XYZ file of C-alpha atoms in Angstrom:
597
model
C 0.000 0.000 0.000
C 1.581 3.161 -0.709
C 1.833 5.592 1.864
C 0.025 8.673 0.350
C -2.996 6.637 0.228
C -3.236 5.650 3.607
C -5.925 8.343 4.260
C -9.166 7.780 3.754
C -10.748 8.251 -0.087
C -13.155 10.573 -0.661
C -15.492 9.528 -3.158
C -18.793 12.193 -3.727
C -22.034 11.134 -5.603
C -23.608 13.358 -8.116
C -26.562 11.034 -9.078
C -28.423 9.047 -7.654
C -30.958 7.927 -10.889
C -31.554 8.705 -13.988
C -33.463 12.048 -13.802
C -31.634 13.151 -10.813
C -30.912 16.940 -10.307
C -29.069 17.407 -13.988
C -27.240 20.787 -11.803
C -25.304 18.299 -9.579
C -22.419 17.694 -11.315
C -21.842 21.239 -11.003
C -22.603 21.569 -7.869
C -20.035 18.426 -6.448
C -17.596 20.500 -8.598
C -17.973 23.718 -6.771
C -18.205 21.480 -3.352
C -15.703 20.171 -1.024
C -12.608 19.109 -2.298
C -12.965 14.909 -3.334
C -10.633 12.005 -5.066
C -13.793 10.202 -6.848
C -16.955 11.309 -8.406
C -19.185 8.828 -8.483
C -22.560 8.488 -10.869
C -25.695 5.863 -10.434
C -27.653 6.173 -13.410
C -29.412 2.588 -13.702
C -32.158 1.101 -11.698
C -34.775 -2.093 -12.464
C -37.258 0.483 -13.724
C -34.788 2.186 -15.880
C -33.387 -0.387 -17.477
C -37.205 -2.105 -18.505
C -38.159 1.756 -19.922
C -34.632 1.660 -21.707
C -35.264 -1.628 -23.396
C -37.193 -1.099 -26.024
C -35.439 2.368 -27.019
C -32.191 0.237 -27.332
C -33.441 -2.173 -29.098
C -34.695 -0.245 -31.914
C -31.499 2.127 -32.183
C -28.166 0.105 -30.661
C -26.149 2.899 -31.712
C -26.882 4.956 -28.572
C -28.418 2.659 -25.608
C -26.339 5.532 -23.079
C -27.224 8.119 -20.359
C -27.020 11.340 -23.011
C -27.398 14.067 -20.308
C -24.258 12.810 -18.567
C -22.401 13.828 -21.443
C -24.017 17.202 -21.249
C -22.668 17.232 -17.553
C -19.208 16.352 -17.293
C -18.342 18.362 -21.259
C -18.272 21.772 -18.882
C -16.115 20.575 -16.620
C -13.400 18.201 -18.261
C -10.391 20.850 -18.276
C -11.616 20.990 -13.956
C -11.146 17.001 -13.991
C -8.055 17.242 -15.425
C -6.499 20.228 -13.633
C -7.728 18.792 -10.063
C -6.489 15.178 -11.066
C -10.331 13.483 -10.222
C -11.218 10.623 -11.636
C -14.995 9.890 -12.361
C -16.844 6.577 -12.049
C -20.435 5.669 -13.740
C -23.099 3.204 -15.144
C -23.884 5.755 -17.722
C -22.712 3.583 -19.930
C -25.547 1.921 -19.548
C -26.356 -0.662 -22.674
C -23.631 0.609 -24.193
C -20.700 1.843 -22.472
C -18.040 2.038 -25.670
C -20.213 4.651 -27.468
C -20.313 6.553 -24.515
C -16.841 6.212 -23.946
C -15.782 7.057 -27.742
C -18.202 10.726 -26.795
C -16.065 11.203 -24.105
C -12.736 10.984 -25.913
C -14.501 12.923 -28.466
C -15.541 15.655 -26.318
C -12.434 15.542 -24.196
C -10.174 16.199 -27.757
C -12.336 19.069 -28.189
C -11.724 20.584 -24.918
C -7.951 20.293 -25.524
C -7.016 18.574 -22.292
C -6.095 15.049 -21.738
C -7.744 12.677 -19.590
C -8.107 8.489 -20.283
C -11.667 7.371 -20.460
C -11.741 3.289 -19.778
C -14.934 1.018 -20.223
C -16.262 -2.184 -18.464
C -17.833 -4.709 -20.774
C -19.697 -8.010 -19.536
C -22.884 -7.254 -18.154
C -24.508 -7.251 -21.199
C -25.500 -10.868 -21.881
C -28.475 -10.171 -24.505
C -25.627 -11.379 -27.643
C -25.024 -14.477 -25.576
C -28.469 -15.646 -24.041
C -28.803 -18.613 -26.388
C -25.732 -19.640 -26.159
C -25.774 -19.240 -22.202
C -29.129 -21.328 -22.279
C -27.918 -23.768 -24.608
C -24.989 -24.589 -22.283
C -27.435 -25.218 -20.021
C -27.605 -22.337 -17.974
C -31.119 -22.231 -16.545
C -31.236 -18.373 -15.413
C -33.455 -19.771 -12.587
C -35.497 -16.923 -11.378
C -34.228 -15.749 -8.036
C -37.732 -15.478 -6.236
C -39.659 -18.434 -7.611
C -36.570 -20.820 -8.283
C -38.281 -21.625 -11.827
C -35.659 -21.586 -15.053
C -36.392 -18.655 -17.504
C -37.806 -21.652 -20.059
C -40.853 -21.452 -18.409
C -41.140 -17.450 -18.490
C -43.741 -17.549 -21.891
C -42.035 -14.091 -22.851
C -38.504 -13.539 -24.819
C -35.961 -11.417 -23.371
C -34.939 -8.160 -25.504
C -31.756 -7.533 -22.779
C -29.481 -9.173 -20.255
C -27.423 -7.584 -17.813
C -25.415 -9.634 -15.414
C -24.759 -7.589 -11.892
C -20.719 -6.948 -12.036
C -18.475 -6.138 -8.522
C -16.003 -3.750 -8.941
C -12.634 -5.034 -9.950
C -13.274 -4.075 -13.289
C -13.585 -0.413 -11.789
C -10.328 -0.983 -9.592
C -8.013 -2.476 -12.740
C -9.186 -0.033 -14.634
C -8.103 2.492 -12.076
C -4.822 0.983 -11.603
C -4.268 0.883 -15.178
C -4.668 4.942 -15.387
C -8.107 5.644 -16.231
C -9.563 9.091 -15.082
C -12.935 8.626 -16.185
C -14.495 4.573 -16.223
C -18.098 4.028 -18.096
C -19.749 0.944 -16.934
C -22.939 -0.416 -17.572
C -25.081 -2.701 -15.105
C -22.466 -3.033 -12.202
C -24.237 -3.085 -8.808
C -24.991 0.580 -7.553
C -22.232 0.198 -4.418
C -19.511 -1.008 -6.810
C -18.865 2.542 -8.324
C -17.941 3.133 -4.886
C -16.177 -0.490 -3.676
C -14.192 -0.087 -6.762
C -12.808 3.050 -5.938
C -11.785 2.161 -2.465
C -10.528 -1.242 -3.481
C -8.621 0.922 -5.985
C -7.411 3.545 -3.588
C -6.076 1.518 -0.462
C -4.701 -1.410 -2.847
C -6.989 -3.995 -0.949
C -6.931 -7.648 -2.221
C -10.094 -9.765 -3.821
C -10.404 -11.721 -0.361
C -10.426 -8.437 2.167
C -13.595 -9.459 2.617
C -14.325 -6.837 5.713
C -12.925 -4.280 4.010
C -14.569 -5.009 1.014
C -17.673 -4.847 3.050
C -17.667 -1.931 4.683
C -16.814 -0.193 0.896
C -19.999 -1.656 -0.132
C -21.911 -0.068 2.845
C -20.761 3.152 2.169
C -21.345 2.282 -1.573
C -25.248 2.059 -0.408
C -25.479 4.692 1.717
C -24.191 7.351 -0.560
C -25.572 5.427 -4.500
C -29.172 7.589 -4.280
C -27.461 10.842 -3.796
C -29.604 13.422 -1.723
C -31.360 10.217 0.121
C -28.435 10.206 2.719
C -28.262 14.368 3.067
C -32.337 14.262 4.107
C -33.981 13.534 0.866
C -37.063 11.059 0.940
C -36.479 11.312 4.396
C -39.636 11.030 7.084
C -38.293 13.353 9.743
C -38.072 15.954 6.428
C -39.511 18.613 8.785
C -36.182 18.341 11.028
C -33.866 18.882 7.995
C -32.538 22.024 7.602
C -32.796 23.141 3.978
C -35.370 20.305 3.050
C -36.531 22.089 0.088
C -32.791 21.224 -1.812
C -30.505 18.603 -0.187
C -27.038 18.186 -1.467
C -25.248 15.400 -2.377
C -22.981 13.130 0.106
C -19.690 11.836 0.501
C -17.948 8.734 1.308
C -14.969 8.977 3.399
C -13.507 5.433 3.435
C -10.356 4.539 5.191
C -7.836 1.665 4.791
C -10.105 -0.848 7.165
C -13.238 -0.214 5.029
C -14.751 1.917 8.041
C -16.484 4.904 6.538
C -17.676 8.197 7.610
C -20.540 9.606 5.359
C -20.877 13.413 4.897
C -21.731 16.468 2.724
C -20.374 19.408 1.090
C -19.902 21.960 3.414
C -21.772 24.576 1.080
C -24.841 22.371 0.012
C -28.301 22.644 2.574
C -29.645 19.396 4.038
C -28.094 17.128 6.974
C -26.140 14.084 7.629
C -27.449 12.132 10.644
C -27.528 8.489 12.272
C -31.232 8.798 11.221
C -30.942 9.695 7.569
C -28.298 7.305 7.143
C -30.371 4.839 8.736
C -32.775 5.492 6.174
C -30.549 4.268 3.277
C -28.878 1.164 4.775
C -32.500 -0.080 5.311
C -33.424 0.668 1.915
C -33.528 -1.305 -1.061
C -32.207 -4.685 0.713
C -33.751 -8.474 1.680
C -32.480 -8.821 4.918
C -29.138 -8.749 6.912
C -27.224 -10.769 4.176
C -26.501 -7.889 1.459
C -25.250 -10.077 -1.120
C -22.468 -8.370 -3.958
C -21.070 -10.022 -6.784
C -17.556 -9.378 -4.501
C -18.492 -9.579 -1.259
C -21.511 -11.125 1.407
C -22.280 -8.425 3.261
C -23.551 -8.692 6.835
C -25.353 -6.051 7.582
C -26.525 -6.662 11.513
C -22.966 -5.815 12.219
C -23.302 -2.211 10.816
C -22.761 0.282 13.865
C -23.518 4.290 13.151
C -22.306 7.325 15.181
C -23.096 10.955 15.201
C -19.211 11.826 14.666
C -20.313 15.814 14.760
C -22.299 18.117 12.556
C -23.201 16.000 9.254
C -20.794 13.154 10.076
C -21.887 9.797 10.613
C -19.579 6.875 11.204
C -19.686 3.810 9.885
C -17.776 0.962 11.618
C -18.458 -2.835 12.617
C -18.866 -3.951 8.644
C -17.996 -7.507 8.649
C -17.831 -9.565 5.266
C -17.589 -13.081 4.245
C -17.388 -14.428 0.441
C -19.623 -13.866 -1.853
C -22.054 -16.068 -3.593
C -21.164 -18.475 -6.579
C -23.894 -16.569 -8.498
C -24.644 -13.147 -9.802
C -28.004 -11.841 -10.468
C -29.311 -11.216 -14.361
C -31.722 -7.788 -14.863
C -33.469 -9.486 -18.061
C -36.560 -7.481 -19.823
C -39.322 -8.642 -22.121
C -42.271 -6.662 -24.188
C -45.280 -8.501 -22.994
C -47.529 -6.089 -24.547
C -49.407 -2.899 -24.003
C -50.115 -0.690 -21.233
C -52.694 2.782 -20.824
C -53.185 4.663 -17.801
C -55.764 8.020 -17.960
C -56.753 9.804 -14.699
C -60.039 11.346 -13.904
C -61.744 12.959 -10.975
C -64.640 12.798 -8.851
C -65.823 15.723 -6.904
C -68.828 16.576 -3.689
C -70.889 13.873 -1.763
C -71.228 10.133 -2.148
C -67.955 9.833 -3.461
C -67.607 5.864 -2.771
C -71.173 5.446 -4.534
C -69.653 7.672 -7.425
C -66.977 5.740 -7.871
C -68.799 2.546 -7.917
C -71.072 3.814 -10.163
C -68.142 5.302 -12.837
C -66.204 2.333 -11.977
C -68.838 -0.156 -13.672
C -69.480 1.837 -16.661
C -65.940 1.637 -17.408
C -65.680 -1.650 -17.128
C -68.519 -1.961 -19.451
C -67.205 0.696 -21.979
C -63.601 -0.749 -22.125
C -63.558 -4.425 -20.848
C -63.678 -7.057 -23.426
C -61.945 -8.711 -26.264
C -58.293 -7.810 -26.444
C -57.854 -5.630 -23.149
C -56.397 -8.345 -20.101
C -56.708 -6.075 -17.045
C -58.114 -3.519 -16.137
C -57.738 -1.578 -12.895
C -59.708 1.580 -11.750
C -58.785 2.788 -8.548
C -59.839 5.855 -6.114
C -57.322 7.958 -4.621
C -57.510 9.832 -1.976
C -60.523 11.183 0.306
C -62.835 13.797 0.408
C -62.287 16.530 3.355
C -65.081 16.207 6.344
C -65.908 20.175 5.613
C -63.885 21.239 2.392
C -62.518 24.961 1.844
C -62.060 24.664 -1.619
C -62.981 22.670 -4.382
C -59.678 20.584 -4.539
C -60.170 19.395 -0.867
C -63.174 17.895 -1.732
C -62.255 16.300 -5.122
C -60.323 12.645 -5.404
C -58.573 11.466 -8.458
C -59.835 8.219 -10.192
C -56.688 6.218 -11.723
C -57.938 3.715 -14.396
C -55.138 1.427 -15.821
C -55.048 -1.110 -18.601
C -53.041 -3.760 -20.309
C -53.656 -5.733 -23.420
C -50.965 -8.007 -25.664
C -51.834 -6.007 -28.868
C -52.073 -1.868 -28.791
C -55.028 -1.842 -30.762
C -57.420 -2.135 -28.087
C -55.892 0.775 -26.079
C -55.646 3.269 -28.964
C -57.146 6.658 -27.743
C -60.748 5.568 -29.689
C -61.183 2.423 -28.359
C -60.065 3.587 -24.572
C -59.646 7.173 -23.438
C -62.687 7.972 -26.430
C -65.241 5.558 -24.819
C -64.867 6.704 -21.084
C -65.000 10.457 -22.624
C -68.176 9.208 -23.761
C -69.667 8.665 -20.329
C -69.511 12.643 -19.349
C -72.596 13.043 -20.104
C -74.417 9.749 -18.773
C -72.414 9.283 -15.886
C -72.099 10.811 -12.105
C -72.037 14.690 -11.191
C -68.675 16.227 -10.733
C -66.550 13.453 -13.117
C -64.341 15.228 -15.595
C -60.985 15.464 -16.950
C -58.142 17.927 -16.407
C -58.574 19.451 -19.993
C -55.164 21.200 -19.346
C -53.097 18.390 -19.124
C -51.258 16.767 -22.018
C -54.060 14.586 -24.013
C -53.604 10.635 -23.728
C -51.955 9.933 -27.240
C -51.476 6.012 -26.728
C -50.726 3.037 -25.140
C -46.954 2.622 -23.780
C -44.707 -0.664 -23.931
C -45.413 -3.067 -21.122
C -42.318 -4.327 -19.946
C -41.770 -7.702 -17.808
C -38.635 -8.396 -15.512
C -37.236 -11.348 -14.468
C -34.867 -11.559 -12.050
C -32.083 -14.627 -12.900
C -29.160 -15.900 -11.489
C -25.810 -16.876 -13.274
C -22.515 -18.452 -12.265
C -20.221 -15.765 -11.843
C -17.604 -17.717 -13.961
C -20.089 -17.644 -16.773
C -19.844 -14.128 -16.913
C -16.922 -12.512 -19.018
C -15.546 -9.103 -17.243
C -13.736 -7.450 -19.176
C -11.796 -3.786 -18.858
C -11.644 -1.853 -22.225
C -8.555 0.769 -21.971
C -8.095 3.667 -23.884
C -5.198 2.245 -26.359
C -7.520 -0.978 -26.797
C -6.122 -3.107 -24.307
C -8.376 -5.617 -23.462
C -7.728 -7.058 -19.622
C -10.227 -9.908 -18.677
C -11.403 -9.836 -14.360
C -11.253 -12.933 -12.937
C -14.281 -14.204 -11.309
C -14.194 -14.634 -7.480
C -11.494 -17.667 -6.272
C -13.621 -18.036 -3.047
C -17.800 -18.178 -2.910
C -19.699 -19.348 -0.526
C -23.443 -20.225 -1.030
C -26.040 -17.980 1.031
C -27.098 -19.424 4.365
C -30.760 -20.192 4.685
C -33.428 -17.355 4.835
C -32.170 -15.517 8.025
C -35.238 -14.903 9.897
C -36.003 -13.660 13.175
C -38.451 -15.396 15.316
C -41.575 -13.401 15.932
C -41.425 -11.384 19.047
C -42.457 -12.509 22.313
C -45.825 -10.556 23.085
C -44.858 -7.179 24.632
C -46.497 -6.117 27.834
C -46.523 -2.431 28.256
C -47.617 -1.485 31.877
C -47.708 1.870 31.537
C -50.184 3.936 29.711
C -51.029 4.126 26.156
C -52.882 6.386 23.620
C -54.162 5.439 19.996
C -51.687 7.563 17.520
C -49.959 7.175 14.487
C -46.874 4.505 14.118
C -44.846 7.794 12.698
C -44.722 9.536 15.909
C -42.218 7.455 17.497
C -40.708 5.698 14.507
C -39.348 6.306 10.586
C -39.621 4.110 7.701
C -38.116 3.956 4.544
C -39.520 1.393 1.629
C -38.235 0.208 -2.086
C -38.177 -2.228 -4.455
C -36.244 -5.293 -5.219
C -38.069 -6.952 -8.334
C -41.360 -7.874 -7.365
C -40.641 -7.472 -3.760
C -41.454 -4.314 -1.766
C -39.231 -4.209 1.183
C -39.883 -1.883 4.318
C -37.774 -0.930 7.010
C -38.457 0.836 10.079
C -36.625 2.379 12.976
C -37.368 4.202 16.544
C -36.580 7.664 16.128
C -35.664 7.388 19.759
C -33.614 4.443 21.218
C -35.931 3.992 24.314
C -38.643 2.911 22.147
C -36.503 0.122 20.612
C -37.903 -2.265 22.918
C -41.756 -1.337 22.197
C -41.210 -1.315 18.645
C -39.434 -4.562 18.060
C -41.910 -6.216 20.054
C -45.232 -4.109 18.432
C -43.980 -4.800 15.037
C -45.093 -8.800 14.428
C -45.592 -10.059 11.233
C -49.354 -10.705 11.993
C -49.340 -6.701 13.057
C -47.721 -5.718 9.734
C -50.617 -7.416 7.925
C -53.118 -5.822 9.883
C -51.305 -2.191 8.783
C -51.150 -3.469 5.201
C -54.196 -4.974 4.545
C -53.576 -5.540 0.251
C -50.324 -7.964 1.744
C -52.213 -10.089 4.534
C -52.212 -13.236 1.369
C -48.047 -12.607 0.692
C -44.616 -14.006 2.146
C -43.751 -11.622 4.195
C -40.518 -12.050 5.727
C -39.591 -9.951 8.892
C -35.837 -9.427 10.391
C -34.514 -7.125 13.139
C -31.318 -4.656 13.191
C -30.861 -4.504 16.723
C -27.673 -1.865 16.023
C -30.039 0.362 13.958
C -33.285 -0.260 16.119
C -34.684 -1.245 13.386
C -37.750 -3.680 12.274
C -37.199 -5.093 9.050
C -39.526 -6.295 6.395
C -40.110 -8.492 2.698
C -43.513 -8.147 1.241
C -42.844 -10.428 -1.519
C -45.232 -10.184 -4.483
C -46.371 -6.724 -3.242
C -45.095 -5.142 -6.555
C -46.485 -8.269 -8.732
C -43.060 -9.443 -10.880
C -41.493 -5.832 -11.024
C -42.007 -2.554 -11.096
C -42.464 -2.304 -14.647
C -45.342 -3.884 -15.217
C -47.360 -3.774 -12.177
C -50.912 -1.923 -11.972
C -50.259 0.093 -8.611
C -49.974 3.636 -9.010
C -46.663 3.483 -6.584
C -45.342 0.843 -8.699
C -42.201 0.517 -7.447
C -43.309 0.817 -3.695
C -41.585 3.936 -2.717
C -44.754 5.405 -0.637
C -45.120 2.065 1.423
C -43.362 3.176 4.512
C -45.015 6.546 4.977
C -48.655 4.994 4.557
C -47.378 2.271 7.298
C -46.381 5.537 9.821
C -50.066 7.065 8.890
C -51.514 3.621 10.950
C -52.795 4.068 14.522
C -51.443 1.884 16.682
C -51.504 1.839 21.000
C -48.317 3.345 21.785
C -46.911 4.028 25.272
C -48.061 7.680 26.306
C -44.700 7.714 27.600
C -42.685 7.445 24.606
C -45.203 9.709 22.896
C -44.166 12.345 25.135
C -40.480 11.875 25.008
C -40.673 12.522 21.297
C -42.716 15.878 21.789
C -40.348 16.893 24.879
């Protein structure tokens, strides 16, 4: 290890999807000074809308804006010596790495752009399933034979060593495609402190920090359910990794930028987005009950107690497949007898646009009338009516949005449409995702360098198959012997939900430590079902993160296969956590009152 890199790294996120804040490049560049800028472009959802796009025009298939981005500020990059990481690449990551060179000749200044190749296993897929690859679906176990729908992309989850050699080998700026969201920062850090493929608590802890920092302004207070405690809510900045040579991390900000770093909204992003104390990375098992945070001063939170193990023999496989057509048209209802209104609309729909050729439909109220309303809006609810079908005819504006047009005038008082809004021009691809899995040795990492090299990454020497379902028991009941008072679950606790494929998962923490004990207890699986009555039929799977007072849950199925073709409105299951804090619950008056001390 050489000795100037003993500090810690400091790798800054400027992304944290694709549609994030297009000003944040610029702003990480007028921030605190970093080593590592780090962009997450790709999710599930992106990927599926991304699909068909790419498949009609392979020639592009990469994030465009981030080209608009970094062009600004490539003589900065150069004259500061930072090197940028980033899935922009996305299906493509050599034509975005040929506009880089192209842009970065333009701007006079020299700087190495690098790509990762690999992930993309759409060119191989018969020959993969010919081998006899099965691509077994990681929630149901079934092989992707049985799937009745053919895949128009592949992309295998890579680690990071392709980031690290690639690194090593010189590269300022390195274009990836689908390589997990924490590897742009475990690469980095592997990178940085020279660490070795089996520094597996190092590794670890690299990934952590990977996590927390991946959706950008989520760890500064973004998405955050104690928002009102946040200074500067209204525009959070971006954070920063610190990670030292033991894969301990401290998480921060840029000084300049509003919002705040705290145990709490880091809290929020470890138990995001995961199934359960075994994080598992293409490099790395992480295990994340052993994940300690501490308030380390103003917007510094420490992360320390990361312990790894190897990873698994398998890597997981984003594939996507058309499986038809999809429409969705709102409409409101407005005054008294708003549930008979609905029911009333809600049949006539059915009967104007059910039938031959459309597969589901789903109308659903939103929302509630106010008990006394002060102005129209309070006393109006928005009607969301969704359908799919396997040909587009049948959803065409005539023969959908036309025919429930045509009930205006035969149909309840105080239905309309917003006739300001943007007119419903068609039905939309509907997109299918199934989650595989595929030996890691199957998959062929590669690093492209600037002057061609080619330099294959080696899968991992050591795996180690996942341990069974870790599962808490239930809690033992909880006897509270002091008082209690019917109030919402949100007064004494936060909660944070996402998606994983099909799976919404939910986690929630006490926003005090003293009502740890309550919570853990309170929070049953049977309890959960009550709160979320549309799961009581699902697999819910429930863990607990003792070090983060946290209750963890796995609604599996919530979000049907994925969150690209589901018919919720929150299809991707991002508002499950706050309608969980809205539920009453009997809560000891006593904790109650230390959070309103």
């Amino acid at each position: 290890m050489q000795e100037t890199n003993r500090r810690p790294v400091r790798i800054a996120n400027f992304s944290g999807y694709y549609g994030d804040r297009y000003s944040a490049f610029d702003e990480v560049m007028a921030g605190d000074p970093v080593d590592v800028l780090m962009g997450d472009y790709l999710a599930e959802i992106t990927l599926a809308s991304m699909s068909p796009l790419y498949t009609k025009d392979s020639s592009k298939g990469y994030i465009t804006y981030f080209l608009r981005q970094i062009r600004p500020h490539l003589a900065a990059l150069a004259e500061r010596g930072l090197k940028v990481v980033t899935n922009a690449g996305a299906f493509n990551p050599e034509a975005l790495a040929n506009a880089l060179r192209e842009a970065i000749a333009e701007a006079g200044v020299t700087l190495q752009v690098a790509h990762v190749e690999g992930d993309n296993l759409q060119p191989r897929l018969a020959e993969l399933r010919a081998s006899g690859q099965l691509l077994e679906n990681l929630d149901t176990g079934e092989p992707l034979s049985s799937w009745g729908a053919e895949p128009i992309s592949a992309h295998a989850y890579l680690g990071g060593w392709g980031i690290a050699t690639a690194l090593r080998e010189g590269a300022d700026i390195v274009v990836c495609g689908r390589v997990t969201d924490a590897s742009l920062t475990a690469g980095p850090a592997a990178w940085w402190h020279e660490w070795g493929t089996e520094d597996w608590d190092r590794l670890a802890g690299a990934v952590v920090a990977g996590h927390i920092i991946e959706c950008g302004p989520h760890a500064v207070g973004g998405n955050f359910s104690g928002f009102t405690g946040i200074p500067g809510a209204h525009r959070p900045g971006f954070p920063i990794a610190e990670v030292a040579a033991d894969g301990s991390s401290v998480i921060t900000k840029h000084g300049r930028d509003l919002g705040a770093v705290t145990v709490d909204t880091v809290t929020a992003q470890l138990v995001y987005e995961i199934q359960g104390p075994r994080y598992l990375n293409p490099d790395v098992t992480v295990h994340l009950d052993t994940v300690r945070l501490s308030q380390a001063g103003p917007d510094r939170v420490r992360v320390t107690g990361t312990t790894g193990s190897p990873p698994p023999p398998t890597t997981k496989v984003a594939l996507f497949a058309p499986i038809g057509h999809q429409i969705v048209l709102t409409v409101y209802l407005t005054g008294l007898d708003i549930e008979e209104k609905y029911e009333l609309l809600r049949s006539q729909i059915r009967d104007q646009v059910a039938g031959p050729g459309v597969d589901e439909l789903d109308v659903s109220i939103i929302g509630t009338v106010a008990a006394d309303p002060q102005s129209q809006w309070e006393a109006t609810v928005p009607v969301r009516i969704m359908a799919t079908a396997r040909e587009r005819e049948p959803l065409e504006y005539a023969n959908f949005a036309g025919r429930i047009g045509g009930l205006f005038l035969c149909s309840v008082p105080g239905f309309y449409y917003d006739t300001g809004a943007q007119r419903v021009t068609g039905p939309q691809p509907r997109i299918e995702y199934w989650p595989g899995l595929l030996p890691m040795a199957a998959v062929e990492h590669e690093v492209v360098l600037a002057d061609g090299r080619r330099i294959a990454v080696a899968p991992p020497a050591v795996t180690q198959l996942p341990e069974g379902r870790p599962v808490h028991a239930e809690p033992d009941p909880y006897a509270w012997t002091g008082a209690t008072e019917r109030a919402p679950l949100g007064r004494v606790a936060h909660a944070r939900s996402g998606d994983k494929g099909g799976n919404s998962n939910v986690g929630i923490w006490a926003a005090d430590p003293a009502a740890w004990p309550w919570l853990r207890c309170a929070l049953s699986t049977d309890e959960l079902r009550r709160m979320v009555p549309e799961a009581k039929d699902l697999d819910i799977v429930r863990h607990e993160f003792p070090q983060l007072h946290a209750v963890h849950f796995v609604l599996r199925g919530l979000l049907g296969t994925g969150g690209s073709s589901n018919l919720r409105a929150d299809q991707v299951g991002k508002a499950v956590g706050e309608y969980i804090r809205t539920r009453v619950m009997d809560i000891p008056v006593e904790l109650l009152a230390r959070r309103e001390a």
